[in-house]
């Protein structure tokens, strides 16, 4: 009888240890997936920022007196590049909002200067920016899906009991700039 009780206790201990190991691995894997998804956003933000010098150069050649708009774009590009350091989603979103506003001003110059709007280089850069926007939207959605999976795991039984020791906390969703 004592042997049977000892075996049952041992099986329960192994099962609990198994749940802890599985939970730890599940939460850590979800946290890594969120970091990887945030890296995907950073790649697209960096790609978009890399397109700007060419856009500024083309616009500057057609609209030399629009230096304030071009300076705003350069400042926004620098802020966007700096925002991709660290884990702050809010900082990325704010920098992206500023960047979108500045790029919008530059693209609006295409309406003011018809010869600029008919430039193949300008049109090509606009197409690359639009393509990058699509990829960025996908990267944001992938990140938010990964955050939802992590936050759900952290908030549900039995994984919520393992979340504390892993050091993983809930992550914030990426809000697209408006």
GROMACS .gro file of N, CA and C in nm:
model
  534
    1UNK      N    1   0.082  -0.119   0.000
    1UNK     CA    2   0.000   0.000   0.000
    1UNK      C    3   0.086   0.125   0.000
    2UNK      N    4   0.192   0.125   0.080
    2UNK     CA    5   0.282   0.239   0.086
    2UNK      C    6   0.352   0.257  -0.048
    3UNK      N    7   0.389   0.149  -0.111
    3UNK     CA    8   0.454   0.156  -0.241
    3UNK      C    9   0.359   0.215  -0.344
    4UNK      N   10   0.234   0.172  -0.342
    4UNK     CA   11   0.134   0.224  -0.434
    4UNK      C   12   0.116   0.375  -0.414
    5UNK      N   13   0.106   0.418  -0.289
    5UNK     CA   14   0.090   0.561  -0.257
    5UNK      C   15   0.213   0.639  -0.302
    6UNK      N   16   0.330   0.583  -0.282
    6UNK     CA   17   0.454   0.647  -0.325
    6UNK      C   18   0.458   0.661  -0.476
    7UNK      N   19   0.414   0.560  -0.549
    7UNK     CA   20   0.410   0.564  -0.695
    7UNK      C   21   0.312   0.671  -0.742
    8UNK      N   22   0.195   0.680  -0.679
    8UNK     CA   23   0.095   0.780  -0.714
    8UNK      C   24   0.150   0.921  -0.690
    9UNK      N   25   0.211   0.942  -0.577
    9UNK     CA   26   0.270   1.074  -0.546
    9UNK      C   27   0.379   1.107  -0.647
   10UNK      N   28   0.459   1.011  -0.680
   10UNK     CA   29   0.567   1.032  -0.778
   10UNK      C   30   0.508   1.065  -0.916
   11UNK      N   31   0.404   0.995  -0.957
   11UNK     CA   32   0.340   1.023  -1.085
   11UNK      C   33   0.279   1.164  -1.087
   12UNK      N   34   0.218   1.204  -0.977
   12UNK     CA   35   0.161   1.338  -0.968
   12UNK      C   36   0.272   1.442  -0.975
   13UNK      N   37   0.381   1.418  -0.906
   13UNK     CA   38   0.494   1.512  -0.908
   13UNK      C   39   0.552   1.524  -1.048
   14UNK      N   40   0.565   1.412  -1.118
   14UNK     CA   41   0.616   1.413  -1.256
   14UNK      C   42   0.519   1.488  -1.347
   15UNK      N   43   0.389   1.467  -1.328
   15UNK     CA   44   0.288   1.536  -1.410
   15UNK      C   45   0.293   1.687  -1.386
   16UNK      N   46   0.303   1.728  -1.262
   16UNK     CA   47   0.312   1.871  -1.229
   16UNK      C   48   0.439   1.929  -1.290
   17UNK      N   49   0.549   1.859  -1.276
   17UNK     CA   50   0.675   1.906  -1.335
   17UNK      C   51   0.662   1.915  -1.487
   18UNK      N   52   0.596   1.817  -1.547
   18UNK     CA   53   0.574   1.819  -1.692
   18UNK      C   54   0.492   1.941  -1.734
   19UNK      N   55   0.386   1.972  -1.660
   19UNK     CA   56   0.302   2.089  -1.691
   19UNK      C   57   0.384   2.217  -1.677
   20UNK      N   58   0.467   2.224  -1.576
   20UNK     CA   59   0.550   2.344  -1.556
   20UNK      C   60   0.648   2.359  -1.672
   21UNK      N   61   0.712   2.252  -1.713
   21UNK     CA   62   0.808   2.258  -1.823
   21UNK      C   63   0.738   2.296  -1.954
   22UNK      N   64   0.626   2.234  -1.981
   22UNK     CA   65   0.551   2.264  -2.104
   22UNK      C   66   0.503   2.409  -2.101
   23UNK      N   67   0.450   2.452  -1.986
   23UNK     CA   68   0.403   2.591  -1.974
   23UNK      C   69   0.515   2.691  -1.991
   24UNK      N   70   0.628   2.664  -1.928
   24UNK     CA   71   0.743   2.754  -1.941
   24UNK      C   72   0.786   2.765  -2.087
   25UNK      N   73   0.798   2.651  -2.152
   25UNK     CA   74   0.839   2.651  -2.293
   25UNK      C   75   0.737   2.721  -2.382
   26UNK      N   76   0.609   2.699  -2.355
   26UNK     CA   77   0.504   2.762  -2.434
   26UNK      C   78   0.508   2.914  -2.420
   27UNK      N   79   0.521   2.963  -2.300
   27UNK     CA   80   0.523   3.108  -2.277
   27UNK      C   81   0.650   3.170  -2.333
   28UNK      N   82   0.764   3.106  -2.312
   28UNK     CA   83   0.890   3.161  -2.366
   28UNK      C   84   0.886   3.163  -2.518
   29UNK      N   85   0.832   3.056  -2.579
   29UNK     CA   86   0.822   3.051  -2.726
   29UNK      C   87   0.729   3.162  -2.777
   30UNK      N   88   0.620   3.187  -2.707
   30UNK     CA   89   0.528   3.294  -2.747
   30UNK      C   90   0.595   3.431  -2.733
   31UNK      N   91   0.675   3.448  -2.628
   31UNK     CA   92   0.746   3.575  -2.608
   31UNK      C   93   0.850   3.595  -2.719
   32UNK      N   94   0.918   3.492  -2.756
   32UNK     CA   95   1.016   3.500  -2.865
   32UNK      C   96   0.946   3.532  -2.996
   33UNK      N   97   0.829   3.473  -3.019
   33UNK     CA   98   0.752   3.500  -3.140
   33UNK      C   99   0.711   3.649  -3.146
   34UNK      N  100   0.676   3.707  -3.032
   34UNK     CA  101   0.640   3.849  -3.027
   34UNK      C  102   0.762   3.934  -3.061
   35UNK      N  103   0.878   3.900  -3.004
   35UNK     CA  104   1.001   3.975  -3.036
   35UNK      C  105   1.035   3.963  -3.184
   36UNK      N  106   1.018   3.844  -3.239
   36UNK     CA  107   1.046   3.823  -3.381
   36UNK      C  108   0.950   3.904  -3.468
   37UNK      N  109   0.824   3.909  -3.427
   37UNK     CA  110   0.724   3.986  -3.502
   37UNK      C  111   0.754   4.136  -3.494
   38UNK      N  112   0.799   4.181  -3.378
   38UNK     CA  113   0.837   4.322  -3.365
   38UNK      C  114   0.958   4.353  -3.453
   39UNK      N  115   1.047   4.257  -3.465
   39UNK     CA  116   1.160   4.272  -3.557
   39UNK      C  117   1.114   4.284  -3.702
   40UNK      N  118   1.008   4.212  -3.737
   40UNK     CA  119   0.952   4.224  -3.872
   40UNK      C  120   0.898   4.363  -3.900
   41UNK      N  121   0.836   4.424  -3.799
   41UNK     CA  122   0.790   4.562  -3.813
   41UNK      C  123   0.910   4.653  -3.832
   42UNK      N  124   1.015   4.631  -3.753
   42UNK     CA  125   1.135   4.714  -3.764
   42UNK      C  126   1.198   4.704  -3.902
   43UNK      N  127   1.198   4.585  -3.959
   43UNK     CA  128   1.254   4.567  -4.094
   43UNK      C  129   1.178   4.653  -4.193
   44UNK      N  130   1.046   4.650  -4.185
   44UNK     CA  131   0.966   4.728  -4.280
   44UNK      C  132   0.977   4.879  -4.255
   45UNK      N  133   0.985   4.919  -4.128
   45UNK     CA  134   1.004   5.061  -4.098
   45UNK      C  135   1.139   5.109  -4.149
   46UNK      N  136   1.240   5.027  -4.132
   46UNK     CA  137   1.374   5.061  -4.182
   46UNK      C  138   1.376   5.065  -4.334
   47UNK      N  139   1.307   4.970  -4.397
   47UNK     CA  140   1.298   4.969  -4.544
   47UNK      C  141   1.232   5.097  -4.594
   48UNK      N  142   1.124   5.135  -4.527
   48UNK     CA  143   1.054   5.256  -4.569
   48UNK      C  144   1.142   5.379  -4.548
   49UNK      N  145   1.210   5.384  -4.436
   49UNK     CA  146   1.299   5.497  -4.409
   49UNK      C  147   1.413   5.503  -4.511
   50UNK      N  148   1.458   5.387  -4.559
   50UNK     CA  149   1.567   5.383  -4.656
   50UNK      C  150   1.525   5.437  -4.793
   51UNK      N  151   1.396   5.434  -4.822
   51UNK     CA  152   1.348   5.486  -4.950
   51UNK      C  153   1.344   5.639  -4.953
   52UNK      N  154   1.346   5.700  -4.837
   52UNK     CA  155   1.325   5.844  -4.828
   52UNK      C  156   1.438   5.928  -4.888
   53UNK      N  157   1.565   5.894  -4.870
   53UNK     CA  158   1.668   5.979  -4.931
   53UNK      C  159   1.651   5.994  -5.082
   54UNK      N  160   1.614   5.886  -5.149
   54UNK     CA  161   1.590   5.895  -5.294
   54UNK      C  162   1.471   5.984  -5.325
   55UNK      N  163   1.366   5.971  -5.246
   55UNK     CA  164   1.247   6.054  -5.265
   55UNK      C  165   1.279   6.201  -5.242
   56UNK      N  166   1.352   6.228  -5.135
   56UNK     CA  167   1.391   6.366  -5.104
   56UNK      C  168   1.478   6.422  -5.216
   57UNK      N  169   1.569   6.344  -5.266
   57UNK     CA  170   1.658   6.389  -5.373
   57UNK      C  171   1.579   6.426  -5.498
   58UNK      N  172   1.485   6.341  -5.537
   58UNK     CA  173   1.404   6.367  -5.656
   58UNK      C  174   1.319   6.492  -5.636
   59UNK      N  175   1.254   6.501  -5.521
   59UNK     CA  176   1.168   6.617  -5.495
   59UNK      C  177   1.251   6.744  -5.487
   60UNK      N  178   1.369   6.736  -5.427
   60UNK     CA  179   1.454   6.855  -5.414
   60UNK      C  180   1.494   6.909  -5.551
   61UNK      N  181   1.513   6.821  -5.646
   61UNK     CA  182   1.553   6.867  -5.778
   61UNK      C  183   1.438   6.940  -5.849
   62UNK      N  184   1.313   6.908  -5.815
   62UNK     CA  185   1.198   6.974  -5.878
   62UNK      C  186   1.145   7.091  -5.795
   63UNK      N  187   1.159   7.081  -5.664
   63UNK     CA  188   1.097   7.180  -5.576
   63UNK      C  189   1.200   7.229  -5.475
   64UNK      N  190   1.300   7.296  -5.523
   64UNK     CA  191   1.410   7.340  -5.438
   64UNK      C  192   1.365   7.432  -5.325
   65UNK      N  193   1.259   7.509  -5.345
   65UNK     CA  194   1.216   7.603  -5.242
   65UNK      C  195   1.129   7.536  -5.134
   66UNK      N  196   1.110   7.408  -5.141
   66UNK     CA  197   1.030   7.335  -5.042
   66UNK      C  198   1.121   7.272  -4.936
   67UNK      N  199   1.223   7.342  -4.896
   67UNK     CA  200   1.322   7.287  -4.803
   67UNK      C  201   1.264   7.252  -4.666
   68UNK      N  202   1.164   7.326  -4.621
   68UNK     CA  203   1.104   7.297  -4.490
   68UNK      C  204   1.038   7.159  -4.491
   69UNK      N  205   0.969   7.126  -4.598
   69UNK     CA  206   0.905   6.995  -4.610
   69UNK      C  207   1.010   6.886  -4.613
   70UNK      N  208   1.116   6.908  -4.688
   70UNK     CA  209   1.222   6.808  -4.698
   70UNK      C  210   1.295   6.792  -4.565
   71UNK      N  211   1.311   6.901  -4.491
   71UNK     CA  212   1.375   6.893  -4.359
   71UNK      C  213   1.286   6.814  -4.263
   72UNK      N  214   1.154   6.834  -4.272
   72UNK     CA  215   1.062   6.758  -4.187
   72UNK      C  216   1.073   6.608  -4.214
   73UNK      N  217   1.087   6.573  -4.340
   73UNK     CA  218   1.100   6.431  -4.376
   73UNK      C  219   1.229   6.374  -4.319
   74UNK      N  220   1.337   6.448  -4.330
   74UNK     CA  221   1.465   6.399  -4.277
   74UNK      C  222   1.459   6.382  -4.125
   75UNK      N  223   1.397   6.477  -4.057
   75UNK     CA  224   1.382   6.468  -3.911
   75UNK      C  225   1.296   6.348  -3.874
   76UNK      N  226   1.186   6.330  -3.945
   76UNK     CA  227   1.096   6.218  -3.917
   76UNK      C  228   1.166   6.084  -3.946
   77UNK      N  229   1.248   6.081  -4.049
   77UNK     CA  230   1.321   5.958  -4.083
   77UNK      C  231   1.418   5.922  -3.970
   78UNK      N  232   1.488   6.022  -3.918
   78UNK     CA  233   1.581   5.999  -3.809
   78UNK      C  234   1.507   5.948  -3.685
   79UNK      N  235   1.393   6.009  -3.655
   79UNK     CA  236   1.314   5.965  -3.539
   79UNK      C  237   1.263   5.823  -3.558
   80UNK      N  238   1.223   5.788  -3.678
   80UNK     CA  239   1.173   5.654  -3.707
   80UNK      C  240   1.284   5.550  -3.691
   81UNK      N  241   1.401   5.583  -3.740
   81UNK     CA  242   1.514   5.492  -3.728
   81UNK      C  243   1.551   5.472  -3.580
   82UNK      N  244   1.550   5.581  -3.503
   82UNK     CA  245   1.582   5.572  -3.361
   82UNK      C  246   1.476   5.493  -3.284
   83UNK      N  247   1.352   5.501  -3.328
   83UNK     CA  248   1.242   5.433  -3.258
   83UNK      C  249   1.249   5.282  -3.270
   84UNK      N  250   1.321   5.230  -3.368
   84UNK     CA  251   1.328   5.085  -3.385
   84UNK      C  252   1.424   5.020  -3.286
   85UNK      N  253   1.493   5.101  -3.206
   85UNK     CA  254   1.577   5.047  -3.099
   85UNK      C  255   1.488   5.024  -2.977
   86UNK      N  256   1.509   4.916  -2.906
   86UNK     CA  257   1.431   4.889  -2.786
   86UNK      C  258   1.301   4.819  -2.817
   87UNK      N  259   1.216   4.809  -2.713
   87UNK     CA  260   1.093   4.733  -2.725
   87UNK      C  261   0.968   4.819  -2.717
   88UNK      N  262   0.981   4.951  -2.720
   88UNK     CA  263   0.865   5.038  -2.702
   88UNK      C  264   0.781   5.043  -2.830
   89UNK      N  265   0.664   4.983  -2.822
   89UNK     CA  266   0.572   4.984  -2.935
   89UNK      C  267   0.512   5.123  -2.951
   90UNK      N  268   0.482   5.190  -2.841
   90UNK     CA  269   0.423   5.324  -2.847
   90UNK      C  270   0.520   5.422  -2.914
   91UNK      N  271   0.648   5.409  -2.885
   91UNK     CA  272   0.748   5.498  -2.947
   91UNK      C  273   0.755   5.475  -3.097
   92UNK      N  274   0.750   5.349  -3.139
   92UNK     CA  275   0.750   5.318  -3.282
   92UNK      C  276   0.627   5.378  -3.350
   93UNK      N  277   0.513   5.360  -3.287
   93UNK     CA  278   0.388   5.408  -3.345
   93UNK      C  279   0.388   5.561  -3.357
   94UNK      N  280   0.437   5.630  -3.255
   94UNK     CA  281   0.443   5.777  -3.260
   94UNK      C  282   0.539   5.824  -3.369
   95UNK      N  283   0.654   5.759  -3.380
   95UNK     CA  284   0.750   5.796  -3.485
   95UNK      C  285   0.694   5.766  -3.622
   96UNK      N  286   0.621   5.657  -3.633
   96UNK     CA  287   0.560   5.622  -3.761
   96UNK      C  288   0.454   5.724  -3.801
   97UNK      N  289   0.378   5.771  -3.703
   97UNK     CA  290   0.275   5.872  -3.730
   97UNK      C  291   0.340   6.001  -3.782
   98UNK      N  292   0.449   6.043  -3.717
   98UNK     CA  293   0.521   6.163  -3.760
   98UNK      C  294   0.579   6.144  -3.900
   99UNK      N  295   0.633   6.026  -3.924
   99UNK     CA  296   0.691   5.995  -4.054
   99UNK      C  297   0.585   5.996  -4.163
  100UNK      N  298   0.470   5.934  -4.135
  100UNK     CA  299   0.361   5.931  -4.233
  100UNK      C  300   0.317   6.072  -4.271
  101UNK      N  301   0.310   6.158  -4.172
  101UNK     CA  302   0.269   6.297  -4.198
  101UNK      C  303   0.371   6.367  -4.289
  102UNK      N  304   0.498   6.350  -4.258
  102UNK     CA  305   0.604   6.414  -4.337
  102UNK      C  306   0.607   6.361  -4.480
  103UNK      N  307   0.596   6.230  -4.495
  103UNK     CA  308   0.598   6.170  -4.629
  103UNK      C  309   0.474   6.214  -4.708
  104UNK      N  310   0.362   6.226  -4.638
  104UNK     CA  311   0.240   6.274  -4.703
  104UNK      C  312   0.258   6.413  -4.762
  105UNK      N  313   0.331   6.498  -4.690
  105UNK     CA  314   0.359   6.632  -4.741
  105UNK      C  315   0.444   6.626  -4.868
  106UNK      N  316   0.543   6.538  -4.868
  106UNK     CA  317   0.631   6.525  -4.984
  106UNK      C  318   0.552   6.471  -5.104
  107UNK      N  319   0.471   6.370  -5.079
  107UNK     CA  320   0.393   6.313  -5.189
  107UNK      C  321   0.290   6.414  -5.242
  108UNK      N  322   0.243   6.502  -5.155
  108UNK     CA  323   0.150   6.606  -5.200
  108UNK      C  324   0.217   6.704  -5.295
  109UNK      N  325   0.349   6.717  -5.283
  109UNK     CA  326   0.422   6.805  -5.375
  109UNK      C  327   0.408   6.755  -5.519
  110UNK      N  328   0.387   6.625  -5.534
  110UNK     CA  329   0.367   6.570  -5.667
  110UNK      C  330   0.244   6.628  -5.735
  111UNK      N  331   0.145   6.666  -5.657
  111UNK     CA  332   0.026   6.729  -5.713
  111UNK      C  333   0.054   6.875  -5.750
  112UNK      N  334   0.143   6.938  -5.675
  112UNK     CA  335   0.177   7.079  -5.701
  112UNK      C  336   0.267   7.093  -5.822
  113UNK      N  337   0.354   6.995  -5.842
  113UNK     CA  338   0.450   7.000  -5.951
  113UNK      C  339   0.420   6.885  -6.048
  114UNK      N  340   0.343   6.911  -6.152
  114UNK     CA  341   0.305   6.803  -6.246
  114UNK      C  342   0.425   6.734  -6.309
  115UNK      N  343   0.533   6.808  -6.333
  115UNK     CA  344   0.650   6.743  -6.393
  115UNK      C  345   0.713   6.643  -6.296
  116UNK      N  346   0.701   6.671  -6.165
  116UNK     CA  347   0.750   6.577  -6.065
  116UNK      C  348   0.664   6.451  -6.065
  117UNK      N  349   0.535   6.471  -6.071
  117UNK     CA  350   0.442   6.359  -6.068
  117UNK      C  351   0.455   6.270  -6.191
  118UNK      N  352   0.508   6.323  -6.299
  118UNK     CA  353   0.526   6.242  -6.419
  118UNK      C  354   0.666   6.180  -6.426
  119UNK      N  355   0.751   6.209  -6.330
  119UNK     CA  356   0.886   6.152  -6.326
  119UNK      C  357   0.879   6.003  -6.295
  120UNK      N  358   0.947   5.924  -6.376
  120UNK     CA  359   0.948   5.779  -6.353
  120UNK      C  360   1.010   5.743  -6.219
  121UNK      N  361   1.116   5.814  -6.179
  121UNK     CA  362   1.179   5.785  -6.050
  121UNK      C  363   1.083   5.813  -5.934
  122UNK      N  364   1.011   5.924  -5.943
  122UNK     CA  365   0.915   5.960  -5.839
  122UNK      C  366   0.803   5.855  -5.833
  123UNK      N  367   0.752   5.817  -5.947
  123UNK     CA  368   0.646   5.717  -5.951
  123UNK      C  369   0.694   5.582  -5.900
  124UNK      N  370   0.818   5.547  -5.933
  124UNK     CA  371   0.876   5.421  -5.887
  124UNK      C  372   0.890   5.422  -5.734
  125UNK      N  373   0.937   5.533  -5.679
  125UNK     CA  374   0.951   5.542  -5.534
  125UNK      C  375   0.814   5.538  -5.466
  126UNK      N  376   0.714   5.601  -5.527
  126UNK     CA  377   0.579   5.594  -5.471
  126UNK      C  378   0.530   5.448  -5.469
  127UNK      N  379   0.560   5.374  -5.574
  127UNK     CA  380   0.519   5.234  -5.579
  127UNK      C  381   0.591   5.152  -5.471
  128UNK      N  382   0.720   5.178  -5.452
  128UNK     CA  383   0.795   5.108  -5.348
  128UNK      C  384   0.740   5.141  -5.210
  129UNK      N  385   0.704   5.268  -5.189
  129UNK     CA  386   0.645   5.307  -5.060
  129UNK      C  387   0.512   5.236  -5.039
  130UNK      N  388   0.430   5.228  -5.141
  130UNK     CA  389   0.300   5.161  -5.129
  130UNK      C  390   0.321   5.012  -5.099
  131UNK      N  391   0.418   4.950  -5.166
  131UNK     CA  392   0.448   4.810  -5.141
  131UNK      C  393   0.496   4.789  -4.997
  132UNK      N  394   0.579   4.879  -4.951
  132UNK     CA  395   0.629   4.870  -4.814
  132UNK      C  396   0.515   4.889  -4.713
  133UNK      N  397   0.423   4.977  -4.744
  133UNK     CA  398   0.306   4.997  -4.657
  133UNK      C  399   0.226   4.868  -4.644
  134UNK      N  400   0.209   4.796  -4.754
  134UNK     CA  401   0.137   4.669  -4.750
  134UNK      C  402   0.210   4.568  -4.661
  135UNK      N  403   0.341   4.561  -4.679
  135UNK     CA  404   0.421   4.469  -4.598
  135UNK      C  405   0.419   4.510  -4.451
  136UNK      N  406   0.420   4.639  -4.426
  136UNK     CA  407   0.416   4.689  -4.289
  136UNK      C  408   0.282   4.656  -4.223
  137UNK      N  409   0.174   4.669  -4.297
  137UNK     CA  410   0.042   4.633  -4.244
  137UNK      C  411   0.039   4.485  -4.207
  138UNK      N  412   0.096   4.401  -4.293
  138UNK     CA  413   0.103   4.258  -4.263
  138UNK      C  414   0.189   4.232  -4.139
  139UNK      N  415   0.303   4.301  -4.128
  139UNK     CA  416   0.392   4.284  -4.013
  139UNK      C  417   0.322   4.327  -3.884
  140UNK      N  418   0.246   4.436  -3.889
  140UNK     CA  419   0.169   4.480  -3.771
  140UNK      C  420   0.067   4.373  -3.730
  141UNK      N  421  -0.002   4.319  -3.829
  141UNK     CA  422  -0.104   4.217  -3.799
  141UNK      C  423  -0.039   4.092  -3.741
  142UNK      N  424   0.073   4.051  -3.796
  142UNK     CA  425   0.146   3.934  -3.744
  142UNK      C  426   0.189   3.959  -3.600
  143UNK      N  427   0.239   4.079  -3.573
  143UNK     CA  428   0.280   4.114  -3.437
  143UNK      C  429   0.161   4.109  -3.342
  144UNK      N  430   0.050   4.171  -3.382
  144UNK     CA  431  -0.068   4.173  -3.295
  144UNK      C  432  -0.122   4.032  -3.271
  145UNK      N  433  -0.114   3.945  -3.372
  145UNK     CA  434  -0.155   3.806  -3.353
  145UNK      C  435  -0.064   3.736  -3.252
  146UNK      N  436   0.066   3.761  -3.262
  146UNK     CA  437   0.161   3.700  -3.169
  146UNK      C  438   0.138   3.753  -3.027
  147UNK      N  439   0.109   3.882  -3.014
  147UNK     CA  440   0.080   3.940  -2.883
  147UNK      C  441  -0.049   3.879  -2.826
  148UNK      N  442  -0.150   3.862  -2.910
  148UNK     CA  443  -0.275   3.802  -2.864
  148UNK      C  444  -0.251   3.661  -2.811
  149UNK      N  445  -0.170   3.583  -2.882
  149UNK     CA  446  -0.141   3.446  -2.837
  149UNK      C  447  -0.065   3.448  -2.704
  150UNK      N  448   0.032   3.537  -2.691
  150UNK     CA  449   0.109   3.547  -2.567
  150UNK      C  450   0.020   3.592  -2.452
  151UNK      N  451  -0.056   3.699  -2.472
  151UNK     CA  452  -0.141   3.752  -2.366
  151UNK      C  453  -0.248   3.651  -2.325
  152UNK      N  454  -0.299   3.574  -2.420
  152UNK     CA  455  -0.397   3.470  -2.388
  152UNK      C  456  -0.332   3.361  -2.304
  153UNK      N  457  -0.212   3.319  -2.343
  153UNK     CA  458  -0.143   3.215  -2.267
  153UNK      C  459  -0.114   3.260  -2.124
  154UNK      N  460  -0.071   3.384  -2.111
  154UNK     CA  461  -0.037   3.435  -1.978
  154UNK      C  462  -0.161   3.447  -1.890
  155UNK      N  463  -0.275   3.472  -1.951
  155UNK     CA  464  -0.397   3.495  -1.874
  155UNK      C  465  -0.487   3.374  -1.854
  156UNK      N  466  -0.444   3.257  -1.900
  156UNK     CA  467  -0.530   3.140  -1.887
  156UNK      C  468  -0.466   3.032  -1.799
  157UNK      N  469  -0.552   2.953  -1.740
  157UNK     CA  470  -0.507   2.844  -1.655
  157UNK      C  471  -0.468   2.728  -1.745
  158UNK      N  472  -0.366   2.655  -1.725
  158UNK     CA  473  -0.273   2.656  -1.613
  158UNK      C  474  -0.149   2.744  -1.636
  159UNK      N  475  -0.139   2.803  -1.757
  159UNK     CA  476  -0.016   2.873  -1.794
  159UNK      C  477   0.006   2.999  -1.710
  160UNK      N  478  -0.101   3.057  -1.655
  160UNK     CA  479  -0.085   3.179  -1.576
  160UNK      C  480  -0.001   3.153  -1.451
  161UNK      N  481   0.001   3.030  -1.404
  161UNK     CA  482   0.081   2.998  -1.286
  161UNK      C  483   0.229   2.986  -1.319
  162UNK      N  484   0.258   2.965  -1.445
  162UNK     CA  485   0.397   2.951  -1.488
  162UNK      C  486   0.451   3.086  -1.539
  163UNK      N  487   0.363   3.179  -1.572
  163UNK     CA  488   0.405   3.307  -1.633
  163UNK      C  489   0.497   3.387  -1.542
  164UNK      N  490   0.467   3.390  -1.413
  164UNK     CA  491   0.551   3.467  -1.320
  164UNK      C  492   0.697   3.425  -1.321
  165UNK      N  493   0.725   3.297  -1.301
  165UNK     CA  494   0.865   3.253  -1.301
  165UNK      C  495   0.937   3.272  -1.436
  166UNK      N  496   0.863   3.280  -1.546
  166UNK     CA  497   0.929   3.298  -1.675
  166UNK      C  498   0.978   3.441  -1.693
  167UNK      N  499   0.918   3.534  -1.616
  167UNK     CA  500   0.954   3.674  -1.631
  167UNK      C  501   0.888   3.741  -1.750
  168UNK      N  502   0.795   3.671  -1.814
  168UNK     CA  503   0.726   3.725  -1.930
  168UNK      C  504   0.598   3.793  -1.883
  169UNK      N  505   0.576   3.914  -1.932
  169UNK     CA  506   0.456   3.988  -1.897
  169UNK      C  507   0.374   4.015  -2.024
  170UNK      N  508   0.251   4.061  -2.005
  170UNK     CA  509   0.168   4.092  -2.120
  170UNK      C  510   0.236   4.201  -2.203
  171UNK      N  511   0.215   4.197  -2.332
  171UNK     CA  512   0.273   4.294  -2.425
  171UNK      C  513   0.162   4.380  -2.479
  172UNK      N  514   0.198   4.499  -2.522
  172UNK     CA  515   0.098   4.590  -2.577
  172UNK      C  516   0.082   4.567  -2.727
  173UNK      N  517  -0.040   4.591  -2.774
  173UNK     CA  518  -0.069   4.578  -2.916
  173UNK      C  519  -0.012   4.697  -2.992
  174UNK      N  520   0.018   4.675  -3.118
  174UNK     CA  521   0.068   4.782  -3.206
  174UNK      C  522  -0.052   4.853  -3.265
  175UNK      N  523  -0.062   4.981  -3.235
  175UNK     CA  524  -0.169   5.063  -3.291
  175UNK      C  525  -0.116   5.131  -3.415
  176UNK      N  526  -0.182   5.108  -3.526
  176UNK     CA  527  -0.142   5.174  -3.651
  176UNK      C  528  -0.163   5.324  -3.637
  177UNK      N  529  -0.068   5.402  -3.686
  177UNK     CA  530  -0.084   5.547  -3.675
  177UNK      C  531  -0.205   5.595  -3.755
  178UNK      N  532  -0.268   5.696  -3.701
  178UNK     CA  533  -0.385   5.753  -3.767
  178UNK      C  534  -0.356   5.894  -3.812
   0.00000   0.00000   0.00000
